[in-house]
XYZ file of C-alpha atoms in Angstrom:
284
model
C -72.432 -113.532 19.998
C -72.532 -111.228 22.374
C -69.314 -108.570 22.816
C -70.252 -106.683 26.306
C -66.872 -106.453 28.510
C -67.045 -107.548 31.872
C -66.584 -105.783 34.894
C -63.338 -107.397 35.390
C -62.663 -107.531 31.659
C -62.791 -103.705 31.168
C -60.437 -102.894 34.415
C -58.082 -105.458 33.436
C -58.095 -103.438 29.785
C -57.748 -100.179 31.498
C -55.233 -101.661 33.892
C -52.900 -102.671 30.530
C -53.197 -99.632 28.731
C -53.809 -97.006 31.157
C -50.777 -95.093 29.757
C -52.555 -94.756 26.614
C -55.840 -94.299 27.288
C -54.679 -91.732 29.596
C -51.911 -90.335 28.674
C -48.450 -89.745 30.798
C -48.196 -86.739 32.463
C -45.430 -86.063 30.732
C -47.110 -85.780 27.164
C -50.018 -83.883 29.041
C -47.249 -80.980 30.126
C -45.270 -81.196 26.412
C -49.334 -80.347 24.953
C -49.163 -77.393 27.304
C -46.548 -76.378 26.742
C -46.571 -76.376 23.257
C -50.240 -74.590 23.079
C -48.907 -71.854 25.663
C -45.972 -71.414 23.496
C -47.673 -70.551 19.863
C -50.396 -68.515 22.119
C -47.405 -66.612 23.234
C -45.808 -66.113 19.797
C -49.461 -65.428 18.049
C -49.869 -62.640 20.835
C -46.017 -61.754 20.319
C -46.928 -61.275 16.727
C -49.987 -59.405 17.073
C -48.246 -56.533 19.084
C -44.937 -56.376 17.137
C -46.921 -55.781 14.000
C -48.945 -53.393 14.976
C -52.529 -55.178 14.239
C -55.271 -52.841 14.450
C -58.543 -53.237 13.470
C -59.066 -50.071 13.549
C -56.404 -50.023 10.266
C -58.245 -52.901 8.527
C -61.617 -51.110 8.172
C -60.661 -48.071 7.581
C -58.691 -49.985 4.627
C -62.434 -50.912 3.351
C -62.373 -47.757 2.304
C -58.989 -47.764 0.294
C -59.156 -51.173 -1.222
C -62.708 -49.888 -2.261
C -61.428 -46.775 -4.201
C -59.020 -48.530 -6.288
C -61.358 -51.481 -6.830
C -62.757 -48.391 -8.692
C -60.444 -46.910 -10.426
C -59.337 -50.374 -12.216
C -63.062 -50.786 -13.533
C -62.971 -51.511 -16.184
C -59.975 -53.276 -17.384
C -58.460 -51.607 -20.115
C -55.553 -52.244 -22.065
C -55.114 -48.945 -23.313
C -54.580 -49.592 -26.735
C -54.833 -53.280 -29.476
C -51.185 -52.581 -29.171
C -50.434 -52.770 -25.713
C -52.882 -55.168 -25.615
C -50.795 -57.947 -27.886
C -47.625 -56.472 -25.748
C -49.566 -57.842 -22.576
C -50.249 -61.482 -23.906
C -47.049 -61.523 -25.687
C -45.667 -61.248 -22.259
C -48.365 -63.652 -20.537
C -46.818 -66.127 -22.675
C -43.733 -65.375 -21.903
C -43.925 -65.436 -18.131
C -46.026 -69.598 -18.567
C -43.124 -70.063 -20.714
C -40.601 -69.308 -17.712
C -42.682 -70.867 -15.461
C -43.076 -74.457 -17.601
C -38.822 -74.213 -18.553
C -37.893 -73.769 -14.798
C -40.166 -76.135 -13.175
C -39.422 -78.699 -15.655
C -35.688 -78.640 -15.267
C -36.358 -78.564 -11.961
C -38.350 -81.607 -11.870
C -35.337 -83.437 -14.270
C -32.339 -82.009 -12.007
C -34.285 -83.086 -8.599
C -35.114 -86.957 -9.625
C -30.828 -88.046 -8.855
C -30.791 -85.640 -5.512
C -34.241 -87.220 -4.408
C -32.944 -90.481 -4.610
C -29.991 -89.404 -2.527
C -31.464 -87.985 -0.044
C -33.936 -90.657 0.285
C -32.620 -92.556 3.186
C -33.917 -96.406 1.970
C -32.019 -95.250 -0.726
C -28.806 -94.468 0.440
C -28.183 -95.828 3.700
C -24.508 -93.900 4.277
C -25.906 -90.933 6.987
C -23.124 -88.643 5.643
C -24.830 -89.020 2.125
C -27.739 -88.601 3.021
C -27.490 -85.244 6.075
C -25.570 -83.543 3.267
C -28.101 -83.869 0.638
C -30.832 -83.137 2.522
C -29.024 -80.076 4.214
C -28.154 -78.764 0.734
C -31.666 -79.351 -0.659
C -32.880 -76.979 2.482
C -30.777 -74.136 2.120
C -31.494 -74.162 -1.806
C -35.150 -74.063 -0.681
C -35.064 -71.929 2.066
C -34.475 -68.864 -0.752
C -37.137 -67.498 -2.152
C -37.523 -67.013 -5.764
C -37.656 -63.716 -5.825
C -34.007 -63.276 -3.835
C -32.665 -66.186 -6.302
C -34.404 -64.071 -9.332
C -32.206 -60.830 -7.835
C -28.890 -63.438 -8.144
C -29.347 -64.155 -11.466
C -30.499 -61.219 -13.140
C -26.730 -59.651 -11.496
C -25.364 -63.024 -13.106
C -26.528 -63.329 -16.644
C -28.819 -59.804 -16.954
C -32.093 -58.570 -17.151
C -34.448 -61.214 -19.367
C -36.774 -64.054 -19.142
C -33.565 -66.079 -18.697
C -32.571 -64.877 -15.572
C -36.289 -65.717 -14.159
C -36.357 -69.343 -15.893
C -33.219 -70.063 -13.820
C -34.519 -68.731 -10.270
C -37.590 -70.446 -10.589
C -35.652 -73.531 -12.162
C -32.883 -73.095 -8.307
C -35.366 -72.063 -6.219
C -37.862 -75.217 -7.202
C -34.770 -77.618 -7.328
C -34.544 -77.814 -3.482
C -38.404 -78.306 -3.162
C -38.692 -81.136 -6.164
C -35.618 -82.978 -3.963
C -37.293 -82.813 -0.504
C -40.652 -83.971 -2.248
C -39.270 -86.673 -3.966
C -37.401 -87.883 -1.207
C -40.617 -88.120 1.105
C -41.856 -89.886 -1.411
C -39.039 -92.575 -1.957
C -39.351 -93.068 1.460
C -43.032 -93.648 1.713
C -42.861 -96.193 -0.917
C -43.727 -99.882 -0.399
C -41.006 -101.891 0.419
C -42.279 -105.184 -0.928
C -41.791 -104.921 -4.672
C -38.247 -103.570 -4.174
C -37.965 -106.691 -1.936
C -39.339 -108.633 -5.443
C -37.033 -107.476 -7.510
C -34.224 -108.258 -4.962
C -35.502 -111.992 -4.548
C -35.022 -112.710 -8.375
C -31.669 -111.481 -8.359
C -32.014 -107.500 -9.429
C -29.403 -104.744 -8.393
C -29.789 -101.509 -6.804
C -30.241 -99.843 -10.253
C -33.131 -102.642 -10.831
C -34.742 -102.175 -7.362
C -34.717 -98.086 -8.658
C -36.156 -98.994 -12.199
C -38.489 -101.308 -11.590
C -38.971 -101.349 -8.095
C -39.618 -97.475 -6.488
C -39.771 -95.562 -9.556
C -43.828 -96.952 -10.990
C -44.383 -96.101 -7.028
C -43.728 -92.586 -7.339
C -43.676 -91.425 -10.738
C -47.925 -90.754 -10.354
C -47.036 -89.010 -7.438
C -43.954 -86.802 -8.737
C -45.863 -85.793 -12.055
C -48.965 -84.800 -9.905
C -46.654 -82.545 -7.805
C -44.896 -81.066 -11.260
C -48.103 -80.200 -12.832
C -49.262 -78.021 -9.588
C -45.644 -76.565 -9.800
C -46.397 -75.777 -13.220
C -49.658 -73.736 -12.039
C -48.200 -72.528 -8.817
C -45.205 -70.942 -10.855
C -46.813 -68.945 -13.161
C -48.200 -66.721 -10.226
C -44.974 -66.455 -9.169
C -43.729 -65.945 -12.365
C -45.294 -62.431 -12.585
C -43.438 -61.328 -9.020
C -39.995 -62.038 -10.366
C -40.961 -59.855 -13.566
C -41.092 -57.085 -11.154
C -37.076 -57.349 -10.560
C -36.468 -57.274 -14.189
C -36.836 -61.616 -14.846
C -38.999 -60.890 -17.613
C -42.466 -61.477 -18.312
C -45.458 -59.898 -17.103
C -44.539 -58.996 -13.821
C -42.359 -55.967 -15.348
C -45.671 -54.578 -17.177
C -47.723 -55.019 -14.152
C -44.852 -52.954 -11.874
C -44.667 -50.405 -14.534
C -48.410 -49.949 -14.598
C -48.505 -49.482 -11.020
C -46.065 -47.155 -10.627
C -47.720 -44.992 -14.062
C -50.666 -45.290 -11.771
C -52.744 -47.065 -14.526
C -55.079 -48.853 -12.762
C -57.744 -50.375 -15.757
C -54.298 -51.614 -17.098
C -53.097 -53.325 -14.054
C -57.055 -54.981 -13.846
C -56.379 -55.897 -17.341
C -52.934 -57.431 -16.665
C -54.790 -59.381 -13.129
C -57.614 -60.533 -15.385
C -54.269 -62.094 -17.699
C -53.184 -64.076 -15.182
C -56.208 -64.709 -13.693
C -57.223 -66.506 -16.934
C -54.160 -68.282 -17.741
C -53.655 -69.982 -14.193
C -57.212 -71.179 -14.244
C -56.850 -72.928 -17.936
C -53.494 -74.073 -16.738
C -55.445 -75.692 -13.563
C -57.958 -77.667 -15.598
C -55.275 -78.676 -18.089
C -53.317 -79.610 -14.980
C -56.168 -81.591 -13.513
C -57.287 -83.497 -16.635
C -53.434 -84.705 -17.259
C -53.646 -85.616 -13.647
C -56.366 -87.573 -13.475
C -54.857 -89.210 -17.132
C -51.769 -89.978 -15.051
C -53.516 -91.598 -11.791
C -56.389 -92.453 -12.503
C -60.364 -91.603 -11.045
C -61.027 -92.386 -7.812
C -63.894 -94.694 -7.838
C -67.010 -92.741 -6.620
């Protein structure tokens, strides 16, 4: 069977969907527009920062020196040496208590702000709204907060990575709700189920692969980040690391990188086997 258009066949098709094919005028000024706009902000960006390149190779030179001086990584001592994994641990224990609470706080205020969820538009702008401006603070600020609120500790940087990952576990989830198939909450409405049962048995096996896969990265995302709110006084390895740096102890601070180093890449392929337990292997 032969599927060559037509003469008249092919104009008629270009006829019908010439807007598409196309494209309006309109769209083809809103693309302009749009590319001549970020080309003016990259360019903006470029001169209020100063680039040089001038600056970046002559920084070779720098980043080459202190590349150095941290060879090789040295502890110092077998006793500052346990101090340093003592407070590795301690910083993937902050990271695993926040982002966990976080992950159990977020599940209700996902569903909230889902909108196939909760159809009131009140509801759900205010949820969302409040999920964005817990999100749009950064760690570190909400690490700042609560070492003023309950001191200097490990405590105080469990709880800003626990606030600070609350509003990104809701806006996640929410997405998520969303994106779910409508047909077996549709099932479970046919046979007489609820809202709660449409929840239970009708979104939540849709996303709970998905949710667990984004804790787990949380989980290894967090423990880098971990070690930047130690700086401020959170606890964990981030306050050995800005000590070290200001002592000017270089084959400690490589020693304290290599740390880190180590733990987020055993965290990854724990991470990734659970995963892959949780969702399965794609077929290859």
């Amino acid at each position: 069977m032969s599927l060559a258009l037509s003469t008249a066949e092919r104009a008629d098709i270009l006829r019908r969907h010439e807007a598409a094919i196309r494209g309006s005028l309109r769209t083809k000024l809103a693309t302009i527009g749009t590319i001549v706009a970020l080309a003016g902000f990259f360019v903006y960006g470029l001169t209020t920062l100063e680039t040089s390149l001038w600056k970046i190779i002559s920084g070779f030179g720098n980043l080459g020196t202190f590349v150095m001086l941290m060879l090789p990584p040295d502890p110092g001592s077998w006793a500052r040496a346990v101090i340093f994994v003592k407070a590795l641990f301690e910083t993937i224990a902050i990271a695993f208590l926040g982002t966990v609470l976080a992950a159990i706080l977020a599940l209700p205020l996902g569903f909230v702000a889902a909108r196939n969820v909760v159809a009131n538009r009140v509801v759900h702008f205010l949820a969302r709204r409040s999920l964005d401006t817990v999100r749009g603070v950064d760690a570190l600020i909400w690490a700042l907060i609560w070492v003023n609120v309950v001191g200097l500790g490990p405590f105080a940087g469990m709880l800003a990575i626990m606030t600070s990952d609350l509003g990104a576990f809701g806006k996640l989830y929410s997405e998520a709700i969303e994106a779910a198939d409508r047909k077996p909450v549709e099932g479970v409405s046919s046979v007489g189920g609820g809202k709660a049962h449409e929840i239970r048995f009708g979104l939540l096996p849709q996303v709970l692969p998905v949710i667990a896969s984004q804790v787990l990265y949380f989980i290894e995302s967090n423990t880098r980040s971990s070690t930047i709110i130690g700086i401020v006084g959170a606890g964990g390895i981030g306050l050995y690391l800005a000590e070290t740096i200001r002592t000017l102890e270089w084959q400690q601070v490589s020693f304290l990188i290599l740390l880190v180093l180590a733990a987020v890449s055993a965290i990854d392929f724990l991470s990734g086997k659970l995963r892959f337990a949780i969702i399965g292997r794609r077929a290859s």
